[in-house]
Amino acid sequence: MPKIGTQEIAKLLRGYAQRSALRGGNPYRAKAYSRAADSLTALAVPIERLIEEDRLTEIPGVGGAIADIILKLHRTGTHPSLEKLREEVPAGVLELLSLPGLRPEKVLRLYKDLGVTSLAELEEAAKEDRIKKAKGLGSALQTKILQNLAIAKSGEGRRGIVHCHTDASDGTETLETMAKATRKRGFEYFGVADHSKSAHYAGGLSLEEIKEQHQEADRLNKKFGKDFRILKGIESDILADGALDYPDDVLESFDFVVASIHGRFKLDRKAQTERLLRAVANPYTTIIGHMTGRQLQRRPGYEIDVEKVLRSCAKHDVAVEINAHPWRLDLDWRWHQAALEYGCMLSINPDAHSIAELDHMHWGVEMARKGGVPPDRVLNAMPLSDITRYLRQRRRSFARAA
């Protein structure tokens, strides 16, 4: 069996953590696995190098025991104790943990007492009043579950999802699988935005891989027909000097470009701001991704003049991302009113690397609500016909300018 990479190991460790939490027992064990998975997801060097150099325990949260598990997962794709946990807790039960407010002990009770093994079965049980009648669950939990399911399904008027990753870079699923999961959730478009070539640690796309992905998107779009579409995007790294990491003739082949900083976080405030301003002024930039670079409970953002960047985004018609990943929630809701006053559009993006992470959208919606962002100022609240027209006109305008 081929050895598996960092993101797949992180996914398996997270499943390990979730199943351990559901099983009960020592709560710190589940937290330790979860922390190790978080650290692997943010890893800036290939896992193979750390294994080769016997440096796994240098990863935050990885001690000797977890290092042994990581090594086994890397070499075989599984681990005996993980297989045992899989027998005890089916994969579908883990879906339930994605619903806000549903704690592991409640999920376990829903599974063991009511046989609930998916979100669809959870909704059915709630609508049939079975949760209300169950010991240790009750009517308050049932009401909360129905409310949160409604939020997740409604999408508050949003029409599509952009800024998602596939297994072409550091995601876990194929383009087709991610697109179909997005369509199944009632959205009109899926904007793929895999990592660019500078993100070598995340399997950034070569020119040949971009061409292959675009061909695959064209093939799938023919199958989907006119009511759903894959938009061809890229998450292009902003280099230290503010340039994007593909030449213009490559950037113009995309429907949209998310420009993001993934390194050199310690530049001073002036240099970091200038770096972002140059990226915003690039005519191929459609969205500025996770503008401040913060990761909640992990690292602060880098120092920038947020107001200056927002004014530039408004001037150059570049949308500001509300990154819905629960580690990021960036741009912070406290800046949303300033963004609106300067004239910015915003874009609520899940930064999804798996099917489950598509449902991070609800966190972004909650943040936009908190920041007072109306739907007409959200890029991906546009219906499919409007966003394709907008992106096409935008490309034409800078083609004329060139």
mmCIF file of C-alpha atoms in Angstrom:
data_model
loop_
_atom_site.group_PDB
_atom_site.id
_atom_site.type_symbol
_atom_site.label_atom_id
_atom_site.label_comp_id
_atom_site.label_asym_id
_atom_site.label_seq_id
_atom_site.Cartn_x
_atom_site.Cartn_y
_atom_site.Cartn_z
ATOM 1 C CA MET A 1 0.000 0.000 0.000
ATOM 2 C CA PRO A 2 1.337 3.500 -0.867
ATOM 3 C CA LYS A 3 2.289 5.628 2.128
ATOM 4 C CA ILE A 4 -0.201 8.350 3.021
ATOM 5 C CA GLY A 5 0.553 12.063 3.486
ATOM 6 C CA THR A 6 0.102 14.686 6.175
ATOM 7 C CA GLN A 7 -3.515 15.721 5.570
ATOM 8 C CA GLU A 8 -4.790 12.169 5.298
ATOM 9 C CA ILE A 9 -2.990 11.261 8.556
ATOM 10 C CA ALA A 10 -4.540 14.357 10.195
ATOM 11 C CA LYS A 11 -7.972 13.226 8.993
ATOM 12 C CA LEU A 12 -7.455 9.730 10.442
ATOM 13 C CA LEU A 13 -6.192 11.175 13.749
ATOM 14 C CA ARG A 14 -9.235 13.444 13.935
ATOM 15 C CA GLY A 15 -11.475 10.411 13.414
ATOM 16 C CA TYR A 16 -9.486 8.695 16.157
ATOM 17 C CA ALA A 17 -10.115 11.688 18.454
ATOM 18 C CA GLN A 18 -13.824 11.874 17.654
ATOM 19 C CA ARG A 19 -14.382 8.156 18.187
ATOM 20 C CA SER A 20 -12.388 8.247 21.442
ATOM 21 C CA ALA A 21 -14.564 11.131 22.681
ATOM 22 C CA LEU A 22 -17.730 9.227 21.770
ATOM 23 C CA ARG A 23 -16.505 6.077 23.476
ATOM 24 C CA GLY A 24 -16.056 7.936 26.774
ATOM 25 C CA GLY A 25 -13.289 7.162 29.233
ATOM 26 C CA ASN A 26 -10.294 9.502 29.529
ATOM 27 C CA PRO A 27 -11.342 12.867 27.935
ATOM 28 C CA TYR A 28 -7.723 14.032 27.712
ATOM 29 C CA ARG A 29 -6.857 11.229 25.292
ATOM 30 C CA ALA A 30 -9.380 12.483 22.717
ATOM 31 C CA LYS A 31 -8.151 16.063 23.186
ATOM 32 C CA ALA A 32 -4.549 14.942 22.686
ATOM 33 C CA TYR A 33 -5.386 13.237 19.378
ATOM 34 C CA SER A 34 -7.379 16.282 18.278
ATOM 35 C CA ARG A 35 -4.537 18.674 19.111
ATOM 36 C CA ALA A 36 -2.064 16.483 17.222
ATOM 37 C CA ALA A 37 -4.409 16.467 14.199
ATOM 38 C CA ASP A 38 -4.619 20.282 14.326
ATOM 39 C CA SER A 39 -0.825 20.536 14.422
ATOM 40 C CA LEU A 40 -0.455 18.192 11.443
ATOM 41 C CA THR A 41 -2.966 20.215 9.402
ATOM 42 C CA ALA A 42 -0.879 23.353 9.955
ATOM 43 C CA LEU A 43 2.442 21.581 9.299
ATOM 44 C CA ALA A 44 4.713 23.581 6.966
ATOM 45 C CA VAL A 45 7.127 20.740 6.108
ATOM 46 C CA PRO A 46 6.384 17.312 4.590
ATOM 47 C CA ILE A 47 5.657 14.633 7.192
ATOM 48 C CA GLU A 48 8.098 12.333 5.378
ATOM 49 C CA ARG A 49 10.989 14.623 6.261
ATOM 50 C CA LEU A 50 10.129 14.621 9.963
ATOM 51 C CA ILE A 51 9.799 10.830 9.962
ATOM 52 C CA GLU A 52 13.103 10.448 8.130
ATOM 53 C CA GLU A 53 14.846 12.713 10.636
ATOM 54 C CA ASP A 54 13.075 11.143 13.654
ATOM 55 C CA ARG A 55 11.562 14.541 14.580
ATOM 56 C CA LEU A 56 7.848 13.716 14.930
ATOM 57 C CA THR A 57 7.881 14.621 18.636
ATOM 58 C CA GLU A 58 8.872 18.193 17.693
ATOM 59 C CA ILE A 59 5.315 18.677 16.380
ATOM 60 C CA PRO A 60 3.210 20.467 19.050
ATOM 61 C CA GLY A 61 1.031 17.951 20.885
ATOM 62 C CA VAL A 62 2.856 14.885 19.555
ATOM 63 C CA GLY A 63 4.513 12.725 22.213
ATOM 64 C CA GLY A 64 6.029 9.289 21.847
ATOM 65 C CA ALA A 65 2.745 7.343 21.820
ATOM 66 C CA ILE A 66 1.074 9.561 19.196
ATOM 67 C CA ALA A 67 4.290 9.601 17.153
ATOM 68 C CA ASP A 68 4.078 5.783 16.977
ATOM 69 C CA ILE A 69 0.453 6.021 15.824
ATOM 70 C CA ILE A 70 1.378 8.610 13.155
ATOM 71 C CA LEU A 71 4.202 6.364 11.935
ATOM 72 C CA LYS A 72 1.858 3.363 11.650
ATOM 73 C CA LEU A 73 -0.817 5.439 9.886
ATOM 74 C CA HIS A 74 1.774 6.801 7.448
ATOM 75 C CA ARG A 75 3.078 3.339 6.583
ATOM 76 C CA THR A 76 -0.151 1.329 6.508
ATOM 77 C CA GLY A 77 -3.066 3.790 6.412
ATOM 78 C CA THR A 78 -4.562 2.294 9.576
ATOM 79 C CA HIS A 79 -3.915 1.276 13.182
ATOM 80 C CA PRO A 80 -5.317 -1.675 15.214
ATOM 81 C CA SER A 81 -6.903 0.549 17.867
ATOM 82 C CA LEU A 82 -8.465 2.771 15.167
ATOM 83 C CA GLU A 83 -9.979 -0.304 13.509
ATOM 84 C CA LYS A 84 -11.429 -1.367 16.860
ATOM 85 C CA LEU A 85 -12.966 2.087 17.351
ATOM 86 C CA ARG A 86 -14.392 1.989 13.811
ATOM 87 C CA GLU A 87 -16.228 -1.217 14.699
ATOM 88 C CA GLU A 88 -17.710 0.435 17.762
ATOM 89 C CA VAL A 89 -18.646 3.777 16.112
ATOM 90 C CA PRO A 90 -19.759 3.842 12.426
ATOM 91 C CA ALA A 91 -18.476 6.673 10.195
ATOM 92 C CA GLY A 92 -21.951 8.229 9.830
ATOM 93 C CA VAL A 93 -22.165 8.880 13.571
ATOM 94 C CA LEU A 94 -19.207 11.277 13.295
ATOM 95 C CA GLU A 95 -21.376 13.497 11.027
ATOM 96 C CA LEU A 96 -23.483 14.332 14.067
ATOM 97 C CA LEU A 97 -20.518 16.037 15.752
ATOM 98 C CA SER A 98 -20.542 18.702 13.008
ATOM 99 C CA LEU A 99 -23.841 20.079 14.356
ATOM 100 C CA PRO A 100 -23.257 22.970 16.814
ATOM 101 C CA GLY A 101 -24.192 22.220 20.404
ATOM 102 C CA LEU A 102 -24.306 18.438 20.030
ATOM 103 C CA ARG A 103 -21.806 17.086 22.563
ATOM 104 C CA PRO A 104 -20.166 13.638 22.249
ATOM 105 C CA GLU A 105 -22.157 12.109 25.128
ATOM 106 C CA LYS A 106 -25.440 13.173 23.461
ATOM 107 C CA VAL A 107 -24.271 11.847 20.073
ATOM 108 C CA LEU A 108 -23.450 8.493 21.687
ATOM 109 C CA ARG A 109 -26.870 8.333 23.325
ATOM 110 C CA LEU A 110 -28.586 9.205 20.026
ATOM 111 C CA TYR A 111 -26.681 6.365 18.368
ATOM 112 C CA LYS A 112 -27.062 3.721 21.079
ATOM 113 C CA ASP A 113 -30.630 4.479 22.188
ATOM 114 C CA LEU A 114 -32.233 5.672 18.938
ATOM 115 C CA GLY A 115 -29.962 4.105 16.288
ATOM 116 C CA VAL A 116 -29.196 7.493 14.681
ATOM 117 C CA THR A 117 -26.199 7.168 12.314
ATOM 118 C CA SER A 118 -26.468 10.270 10.065
ATOM 119 C CA LEU A 119 -27.744 13.857 9.978
ATOM 120 C CA ALA A 120 -30.701 12.723 7.834
ATOM 121 C CA GLU A 121 -31.675 10.131 10.486
ATOM 122 C CA LEU A 122 -31.186 12.768 13.192
ATOM 123 C CA GLU A 123 -33.633 15.104 11.446
ATOM 124 C CA GLU A 124 -36.119 12.268 11.047
ATOM 125 C CA ALA A 125 -35.858 11.338 14.743
ATOM 126 C CA ALA A 126 -36.388 14.986 15.764
ATOM 127 C CA LYS A 127 -39.390 15.454 13.487
ATOM 128 C CA GLU A 128 -40.943 12.248 14.830
ATOM 129 C CA ASP A 129 -40.506 13.523 18.427
ATOM 130 C CA ARG A 130 -38.337 10.510 19.339
ATOM 131 C CA ILE A 131 -35.560 12.683 20.837
ATOM 132 C CA LYS A 132 -37.989 14.516 23.109
ATOM 133 C CA LYS A 133 -39.180 11.218 24.591
ATOM 134 C CA ALA A 134 -35.724 9.671 25.070
ATOM 135 C CA LYS A 135 -34.214 9.566 28.555
ATOM 136 C CA GLY A 136 -31.260 11.956 28.907
ATOM 137 C CA LEU A 137 -32.111 13.860 25.694
ATOM 138 C CA GLY A 138 -35.432 15.722 25.959
ATOM 139 C CA SER A 139 -37.458 18.434 24.250
ATOM 140 C CA ALA A 140 -34.931 21.282 24.670
ATOM 141 C CA LEU A 141 -32.249 19.314 22.816
ATOM 142 C CA GLN A 142 -34.738 18.318 20.119
ATOM 143 C CA THR A 143 -35.706 21.957 19.539
ATOM 144 C CA LYS A 144 -32.037 23.008 19.397
ATOM 145 C CA ILE A 145 -31.227 20.223 16.905
ATOM 146 C CA LEU A 146 -34.078 21.251 14.601
ATOM 147 C CA GLN A 147 -33.020 24.915 14.756
ATOM 148 C CA ASN A 148 -29.369 24.137 13.953
ATOM 149 C CA LEU A 149 -30.309 21.756 11.151
ATOM 150 C CA ALA A 150 -32.477 24.517 9.655
ATOM 151 C CA ILE A 151 -29.570 27.009 9.820
ATOM 152 C CA ALA A 152 -27.206 24.538 8.179
ATOM 153 C CA LYS A 153 -29.683 23.740 5.393
ATOM 154 C CA SER A 154 -30.974 27.242 4.695
ATOM 155 C CA GLY A 155 -27.617 28.878 4.097
ATOM 156 C CA GLU A 156 -29.352 32.252 4.721
ATOM 157 C CA GLY A 157 -29.817 33.022 1.047
ATOM 158 C CA ARG A 158 -26.329 31.977 0.019
ATOM 159 C CA ARG A 159 -26.216 30.488 -3.458
ATOM 160 C CA GLY A 160 -22.788 28.903 -3.824
ATOM 161 C CA ILE A 161 -19.549 27.865 -2.201
ATOM 162 C CA VAL A 162 -16.093 29.101 -3.203
ATOM 163 C CA HIS A 163 -12.593 28.484 -1.794
ATOM 164 C CA CYS A 164 -12.521 24.715 -1.338
ATOM 165 C CA HIS A 165 -9.722 22.186 -1.713
ATOM 166 C CA THR A 166 -9.595 18.722 -3.293
ATOM 167 C CA ASP A 167 -7.164 15.836 -3.267
ATOM 168 C CA ALA A 168 -5.306 17.592 -6.097
ATOM 169 C CA SER A 169 -3.631 19.597 -3.276
ATOM 170 C CA ASP A 170 -4.258 19.007 0.446
ATOM 171 C CA GLY A 171 -7.941 18.068 0.467
ATOM 172 C CA THR A 172 -9.184 14.540 1.070
ATOM 173 C CA GLU A 173 -11.781 14.140 -1.712
ATOM 174 C CA THR A 174 -11.888 14.333 -5.505
ATOM 175 C CA LEU A 175 -13.275 17.324 -7.394
ATOM 176 C CA GLU A 176 -16.306 15.279 -8.433
ATOM 177 C CA THR A 177 -17.056 14.117 -4.871
ATOM 178 C CA MET A 178 -16.765 17.640 -3.425
ATOM 179 C CA ALA A 179 -18.896 19.146 -6.200
ATOM 180 C CA LYS A 180 -21.622 16.522 -5.808
ATOM 181 C CA ALA A 181 -21.661 17.002 -2.016
ATOM 182 C CA THR A 182 -22.051 20.758 -2.559
ATOM 183 C CA ARG A 183 -24.910 20.254 -5.016
ATOM 184 C CA LYS A 184 -26.569 17.798 -2.604
ATOM 185 C CA ARG A 185 -26.578 20.582 0.009
ATOM 186 C CA GLY A 186 -28.659 22.755 -2.329
ATOM 187 C CA PHE A 187 -25.964 25.122 -3.605
ATOM 188 C CA GLU A 188 -25.757 26.256 -7.225
ATOM 189 C CA TYR A 189 -21.984 26.256 -7.682
ATOM 190 C CA PHE A 190 -18.755 24.896 -6.260
ATOM 191 C CA GLY A 191 -15.647 27.059 -6.521
ATOM 192 C CA VAL A 192 -12.569 24.863 -6.343
ATOM 193 C CA ALA A 193 -9.474 26.737 -5.135
ATOM 194 C CA ASP A 194 -6.639 24.297 -4.550
ATOM 195 C CA HIS A 195 -3.242 25.504 -3.367
ATOM 196 C CA SER A 196 -0.809 27.034 -5.835
ATOM 197 C CA LYS A 197 2.698 25.926 -6.717
ATOM 198 C CA SER A 198 4.498 27.785 -3.882
ATOM 199 C CA ALA A 199 2.537 25.755 -1.306
ATOM 200 C CA HIS A 200 4.704 22.677 -1.916
ATOM 201 C CA TYR A 201 3.921 21.443 1.623
ATOM 202 C CA ALA A 202 0.229 21.303 0.627
ATOM 203 C CA GLY A 203 0.687 19.698 -2.790
ATOM 204 C CA GLY A 204 0.330 22.968 -4.717
ATOM 205 C CA LEU A 205 -0.711 22.569 -8.360
ATOM 206 C CA SER A 206 1.771 22.452 -11.225
ATOM 207 C CA LEU A 207 0.797 23.894 -14.618
ATOM 208 C CA GLU A 208 0.049 20.388 -15.882
ATOM 209 C CA GLU A 209 -2.156 19.661 -12.860
ATOM 210 C CA ILE A 210 -4.073 22.906 -13.426
ATOM 211 C CA LYS A 211 -4.729 21.867 -17.022
ATOM 212 C CA GLU A 212 -5.925 18.423 -15.886
ATOM 213 C CA GLN A 213 -8.228 19.927 -13.243
ATOM 214 C CA HIS A 214 -9.754 22.344 -15.756
ATOM 215 C CA GLN A 215 -10.413 19.482 -18.165
ATOM 216 C CA GLU A 216 -12.054 17.503 -15.364
ATOM 217 C CA ALA A 217 -14.195 20.540 -14.408
ATOM 218 C CA ASP A 218 -15.307 20.921 -18.049
ATOM 219 C CA ARG A 219 -16.222 17.225 -18.207
ATOM 220 C CA LEU A 220 -18.229 17.397 -14.983
ATOM 221 C CA ASN A 221 -19.950 20.656 -15.944
ATOM 222 C CA LYS A 222 -21.294 18.961 -19.078
ATOM 223 C CA LYS A 223 -22.791 16.259 -16.840
ATOM 224 C CA PHE A 224 -24.210 18.728 -14.307
ATOM 225 C CA GLY A 225 -26.067 20.786 -16.918
ATOM 226 C CA LYS A 226 -27.195 24.382 -16.476
ATOM 227 C CA ASP A 227 -28.401 24.279 -12.851
ATOM 228 C CA PHE A 228 -25.040 23.577 -11.189
ATOM 229 C CA ARG A 229 -21.493 24.507 -12.105
ATOM 230 C CA ILE A 230 -17.917 24.045 -10.966
ATOM 231 C CA LEU A 231 -16.084 27.382 -11.002
ATOM 232 C CA LYS A 232 -12.360 27.037 -11.718
ATOM 233 C CA GLY A 233 -10.332 28.853 -9.097
ATOM 234 C CA ILE A 234 -6.992 28.754 -7.318
ATOM 235 C CA GLU A 235 -5.738 29.846 -3.913
ATOM 236 C CA SER A 236 -2.644 31.661 -5.109
ATOM 237 C CA ASP A 237 0.107 32.350 -2.605
ATOM 238 C CA ILE A 238 1.016 36.003 -2.093
ATOM 239 C CA LEU A 239 4.800 36.068 -2.243
ATOM 240 C CA ALA A 240 6.920 38.249 0.073
ATOM 241 C CA ASP A 241 6.942 41.104 -2.476
ATOM 242 C CA GLY A 242 3.146 40.961 -3.013
ATOM 243 C CA ALA A 243 3.256 39.179 -6.380
ATOM 244 C CA LEU A 244 1.081 36.128 -7.010
ATOM 245 C CA ASP A 245 2.911 32.898 -7.729
ATOM 246 C CA TYR A 246 1.730 32.228 -11.298
ATOM 247 C CA PRO A 247 2.318 34.337 -14.409
ATOM 248 C CA ASP A 248 -0.583 36.347 -15.838
ATOM 249 C CA ASP A 249 -1.273 33.912 -18.693
ATOM 250 C CA VAL A 250 -1.934 31.174 -16.100
ATOM 251 C CA LEU A 251 -3.972 33.406 -13.764
ATOM 252 C CA GLU A 252 -6.253 34.464 -16.619
ATOM 253 C CA SER A 253 -7.265 30.807 -17.166
ATOM 254 C CA PHE A 254 -9.187 30.778 -13.839
ATOM 255 C CA ASP A 255 -12.733 31.961 -13.198
ATOM 256 C CA PHE A 256 -11.572 33.444 -9.891
ATOM 257 C CA VAL A 257 -8.410 33.781 -7.790
ATOM 258 C CA VAL A 258 -8.236 33.750 -3.985
ATOM 259 C CA ALA A 259 -4.973 35.487 -3.010
ATOM 260 C CA SER A 260 -3.672 34.460 0.421
ATOM 261 C CA ILE A 261 -0.591 34.750 2.604
ATOM 262 C CA HIS A 262 0.792 31.446 3.886
ATOM 263 C CA GLY A 263 4.307 32.412 5.009
ATOM 264 C CA ARG A 264 6.649 35.222 6.055
ATOM 265 C CA PHE A 265 4.246 36.187 8.835
ATOM 266 C CA LYS A 266 6.847 38.231 10.727
ATOM 267 C CA LEU A 267 7.306 41.052 8.215
ATOM 268 C CA ASP A 268 6.750 44.398 9.927
ATOM 269 C CA ARG A 269 3.369 46.154 9.719
ATOM 270 C CA LYS A 270 4.320 48.446 6.853
ATOM 271 C CA ALA A 271 5.918 45.705 4.731
ATOM 272 C CA GLN A 272 3.063 43.256 5.355
ATOM 273 C CA THR A 273 0.485 45.915 4.475
ATOM 274 C CA GLU A 274 2.345 46.829 1.260
ATOM 275 C CA ARG A 275 2.535 43.147 0.402
ATOM 276 C CA LEU A 276 -1.252 42.816 0.668
ATOM 277 C CA LEU A 277 -1.897 46.076 -1.180
ATOM 278 C CA ARG A 278 0.155 44.877 -4.143
ATOM 279 C CA ALA A 279 -1.796 41.597 -4.220
ATOM 280 C CA VAL A 280 -5.118 43.471 -4.050
ATOM 281 C CA ALA A 281 -4.046 45.703 -6.958
ATOM 282 C CA ASN A 282 -3.262 42.643 -9.102
ATOM 283 C CA PRO A 283 -6.097 42.609 -11.677
ATOM 284 C CA TYR A 284 -6.434 38.820 -11.406
ATOM 285 C CA THR A 285 -7.164 38.844 -7.652
ATOM 286 C CA THR A 286 -10.873 38.240 -7.022
ATOM 287 C CA ILE A 287 -10.860 37.583 -3.255
ATOM 288 C CA ILE A 288 -8.352 38.244 -0.476
ATOM 289 C CA GLY A 289 -8.260 35.081 1.654
ATOM 290 C CA HIS A 290 -8.078 35.076 5.482
ATOM 291 C CA MET A 291 -6.734 38.635 5.481
ATOM 292 C CA THR A 292 -5.057 38.733 8.895
ATOM 293 C CA GLY A 293 -3.760 35.151 8.932
ATOM 294 C CA ARG A 294 -4.889 34.435 12.480
ATOM 295 C CA GLN A 295 -5.621 30.935 13.758
ATOM 296 C CA LEU A 296 -7.759 31.075 16.875
ATOM 297 C CA GLN A 297 -6.139 29.586 20.004
ATOM 298 C CA ARG A 298 -3.036 28.848 17.904
ATOM 299 C CA ARG A 299 -1.448 32.051 16.663
ATOM 300 C CA PRO A 300 -2.299 35.761 16.369
ATOM 301 C CA GLY A 301 -2.620 37.384 12.987
ATOM 302 C CA TYR A 302 0.227 39.241 11.365
ATOM 303 C CA GLU A 303 0.429 43.005 11.766
ATOM 304 C CA ILE A 304 -1.321 44.956 8.979
ATOM 305 C CA ASP A 305 -3.195 48.228 8.495
ATOM 306 C CA VAL A 306 -6.627 46.617 8.028
ATOM 307 C CA GLU A 307 -8.371 49.887 7.097
ATOM 308 C CA LYS A 308 -5.867 50.618 4.333
ATOM 309 C CA VAL A 309 -6.292 47.107 2.902
ATOM 310 C CA LEU A 310 -10.098 47.363 3.048
ATOM 311 C CA ARG A 311 -10.051 50.703 1.213
ATOM 312 C CA SER A 312 -7.861 49.142 -1.464
ATOM 313 C CA CYS A 313 -10.191 46.135 -1.796
ATOM 314 C CA ALA A 314 -13.123 48.496 -2.375
ATOM 315 C CA LYS A 315 -11.121 50.514 -4.930
ATOM 316 C CA HIS A 316 -10.045 47.433 -6.917
ATOM 317 C CA ASP A 317 -13.337 45.518 -6.611
ATOM 318 C CA VAL A 318 -11.721 42.690 -4.634
ATOM 319 C CA ALA A 319 -13.967 40.753 -2.241
ATOM 320 C CA VAL A 320 -12.902 40.309 1.382
ATOM 321 C CA GLU A 321 -13.145 36.753 2.648
ATOM 322 C CA ILE A 322 -15.027 35.791 5.777
ATOM 323 C CA ASN A 323 -13.182 32.520 6.198
ATOM 324 C CA ALA A 324 -15.689 30.226 7.895
ATOM 325 C CA HIS A 325 -13.187 27.693 9.176
ATOM 326 C CA PRO A 326 -13.639 27.669 12.970
ATOM 327 C CA TRP A 327 -9.891 28.193 13.477
ATOM 328 C CA ARG A 328 -9.946 31.357 11.407
ATOM 329 C CA LEU A 329 -13.256 33.316 11.247
ATOM 330 C CA ASP A 330 -11.181 35.889 9.405
ATOM 331 C CA LEU A 331 -11.977 38.724 8.624
ATOM 332 C CA ASP A 332 -13.139 39.178 12.217
ATOM 333 C CA TRP A 333 -16.764 40.318 12.572
ATOM 334 C CA ARG A 334 -15.657 43.560 14.289
ATOM 335 C CA TRP A 335 -14.237 44.754 10.949
ATOM 336 C CA HIS A 336 -17.332 43.947 8.872
ATOM 337 C CA GLN A 337 -19.033 47.315 9.290
ATOM 338 C CA ALA A 338 -15.846 49.132 8.253
ATOM 339 C CA ALA A 339 -15.618 46.888 5.170
ATOM 340 C CA LEU A 340 -19.230 47.728 4.271
ATOM 341 C CA GLU A 341 -18.708 51.465 4.822
ATOM 342 C CA TYR A 342 -15.654 51.479 2.533
ATOM 343 C CA GLY A 343 -17.747 49.740 -0.170
ATOM 344 C CA CYS A 344 -16.312 46.192 -0.014
ATOM 345 C CA MET A 345 -18.035 43.026 -1.104
ATOM 346 C CA LEU A 346 -17.511 40.054 1.207
ATOM 347 C CA SER A 347 -17.372 36.339 0.455
ATOM 348 C CA ILE A 348 -18.339 33.661 3.009
ATOM 349 C CA ASN A 349 -16.008 30.740 2.309
ATOM 350 C CA PRO A 350 -15.653 27.421 4.184
ATOM 351 C CA ASP A 351 -12.014 26.781 3.164
ATOM 352 C CA ALA A 352 -13.193 23.165 3.087
ATOM 353 C CA HIS A 353 -10.674 20.331 2.754
ATOM 354 C CA SER A 354 -13.295 17.571 3.106
ATOM 355 C CA ILE A 355 -17.034 16.997 2.674
ATOM 356 C CA ALA A 356 -17.714 17.553 6.381
ATOM 357 C CA GLU A 357 -15.939 20.921 6.242
ATOM 358 C CA LEU A 358 -18.392 22.221 3.616
ATOM 359 C CA ASP A 359 -20.713 22.639 6.591
ATOM 360 C CA HIS A 360 -18.351 25.188 8.127
ATOM 361 C CA MET A 361 -20.418 27.636 6.063
ATOM 362 C CA HIS A 362 -22.812 28.061 8.976
ATOM 363 C CA TRP A 363 -20.009 29.532 11.131
ATOM 364 C CA GLY A 364 -19.300 32.086 8.408
ATOM 365 C CA VAL A 365 -22.990 32.929 8.167
ATOM 366 C CA GLU A 366 -23.169 33.425 11.930
ATOM 367 C CA MET A 367 -20.143 35.754 11.820
ATOM 368 C CA ALA A 368 -21.621 37.736 8.907
ATOM 369 C CA ARG A 369 -24.895 38.082 10.823
ATOM 370 C CA LYS A 370 -22.988 39.260 13.881
ATOM 371 C CA GLY A 371 -21.117 41.781 11.737
ATOM 372 C CA GLY A 372 -24.365 43.043 10.172
ATOM 373 C CA VAL A 373 -23.508 41.991 6.603
ATOM 374 C CA PRO A 374 -26.572 41.978 4.311
ATOM 375 C CA PRO A 375 -26.885 39.228 1.625
ATOM 376 C CA ASP A 376 -26.576 41.765 -1.222
ATOM 377 C CA ARG A 377 -22.992 42.493 -0.122
ATOM 378 C CA VAL A 378 -21.940 38.824 -0.217
ATOM 379 C CA LEU A 379 -20.282 37.671 -3.438
ATOM 380 C CA ASN A 380 -21.424 34.056 -3.171
ATOM 381 C CA ALA A 381 -24.999 35.063 -2.347
ATOM 382 C CA MET A 382 -25.264 35.769 -6.080
ATOM 383 C CA PRO A 383 -27.197 33.164 -8.068
ATOM 384 C CA LEU A 384 -25.189 31.150 -10.590
ATOM 385 C CA SER A 385 -26.182 33.288 -13.598
ATOM 386 C CA ASP A 386 -25.156 36.515 -11.828
ATOM 387 C CA ILE A 387 -21.805 35.337 -10.474
ATOM 388 C CA THR A 388 -20.737 33.808 -13.802
ATOM 389 C CA ARG A 389 -21.664 37.066 -15.558
ATOM 390 C CA TYR A 390 -19.837 39.124 -12.905
ATOM 391 C CA LEU A 391 -16.660 37.023 -13.148
ATOM 392 C CA ARG A 392 -16.764 37.046 -16.955
ATOM 393 C CA GLN A 393 -17.179 40.841 -17.116
ATOM 394 C CA ARG A 394 -14.386 41.289 -14.598
ATOM 395 C CA ARG A 395 -12.002 39.220 -16.716
ATOM 396 C CA ARG A 396 -12.995 41.129 -19.842
ATOM 397 C CA SER A 397 -12.405 44.497 -18.182
ATOM 398 C CA PHE A 398 -8.809 43.720 -17.231
ATOM 399 C CA ALA A 399 -8.197 42.050 -20.579
ATOM 400 C CA ARG A 400 -9.178 45.371 -22.205
ATOM 401 C CA ALA A 401 -6.989 47.283 -19.768
ATOM 402 C CA ALA A 402 -4.024 45.078 -20.694
#
